[in-house]
């Protein structure tokens, strides 16, 4: 009869060899020993909060971490690239035929109540996965928490995600945090400064972003992991004056602002009587008040008119040589049609494109007004062109092309 037997009082993270003998009774003694079996006990589970920087590691893989036994060299601690150029970081390397993964020690905490932070470094476009593994030695237990793609080329970026109950993640107490690169593409990912804590009870907000603005409003939106009771928005103007508004919906329109003013905004959740962490801050500017539609502009002041916006909308060459930013347009007196000056766009080296936006104009109905301007092109390159757009915001999102 086959019987399972539990061996107790073993030491964590230690290798053992076991053999079995049958006892045949008094006078007969013991049987011959069985073939030995080898096994290693699991490491002790680590408690939350838990963090690591890899700086004190002297081996390729930290103790109690797990990697692919068929491709162990794909993951190792190294010191060539590390956050702030100090100490060590973990490096994962995938090839067209082999992926790479690494798992932390098992966390003694419910896997659906974690807040995970880590810093990652890789080439732009590198795809990676972060998950949990109930048994790190068995790749099939990998449960994806999130998949993402590196958006900034070869720079350290902090990633933060919760694993809250509402997202449907496992509540297992025996799960390790795991990071993986898929096979099929040659890729290298560096990992540093991992920090795992309890998920906050009033969840934080991320990816606060500007949508649009008018002369007295700014519209914002954000990403949330749990729906809050309400949201508190902090608004700081360019004089440092701070005000607050409360919203129960998203997107949210911040009202009562001053025309042509730069603002800094951030937001946090309100959960019953508790407040969440403040989000990232964003900068946004209200538009100038719309002007009357009948006007003539000859640029006599020698500068771009107040409330007009100049910017480069398609980047420079690979060296960054032709990167003009807000100086993409300027005034020039060398080529003018009449008096005053003229506006000039930078030469379109390396395919750059620039955008000039007028102050908002109070157009009350279609087909009522006529716009006229003189255009002088120095270059004879056939691909050069000028395009005229109309829009209710100072960019090309949703704009209507009037002529080319």
mmCIF file of C-alpha atoms in Angstrom, residues 39 69 106 121 184 228 242-243 246 274 295 304 312 326-327 351-352 372 394 399:
data_model
loop_
_atom_site.group_PDB
_atom_site.id
_atom_site.type_symbol
_atom_site.label_atom_id
_atom_site.label_comp_id
_atom_site.label_asym_id
_atom_site.label_seq_id
_atom_site.Cartn_x
_atom_site.Cartn_y
_atom_site.Cartn_z
ATOM 1 C CA UNK A 39 14.881 17.581 -2.959
ATOM 2 C CA UNK A 69 16.078 25.919 -15.302
ATOM 3 C CA UNK A 106 7.248 33.633 -2.232
ATOM 4 C CA UNK A 121 15.237 50.010 -18.336
ATOM 5 C CA UNK A 184 10.593 35.517 -30.484
ATOM 6 C CA UNK A 228 -13.847 56.470 -5.762
ATOM 7 C CA UNK A 242 -3.849 77.202 -5.030
ATOM 8 C CA UNK A 243 -7.539 76.339 -5.276
ATOM 9 C CA UNK A 246 -14.379 68.345 -6.297
ATOM 10 C CA UNK A 274 -10.115 59.017 3.529
ATOM 11 C CA UNK A 295 -8.685 92.136 -38.219
ATOM 12 C CA UNK A 304 4.794 86.642 -32.866
ATOM 13 C CA UNK A 312 7.312 71.863 -33.777
ATOM 14 C CA UNK A 326 8.459 76.747 -29.405
ATOM 15 C CA UNK A 327 10.834 78.647 -31.702
ATOM 16 C CA UNK A 351 11.162 66.092 -42.522
ATOM 17 C CA UNK A 352 10.325 68.281 -39.513
ATOM 18 C CA UNK A 372 -6.214 85.943 -46.917
ATOM 19 C CA UNK A 394 -4.769 74.914 -30.559
ATOM 20 C CA UNK A 399 -9.090 69.713 -36.952
#
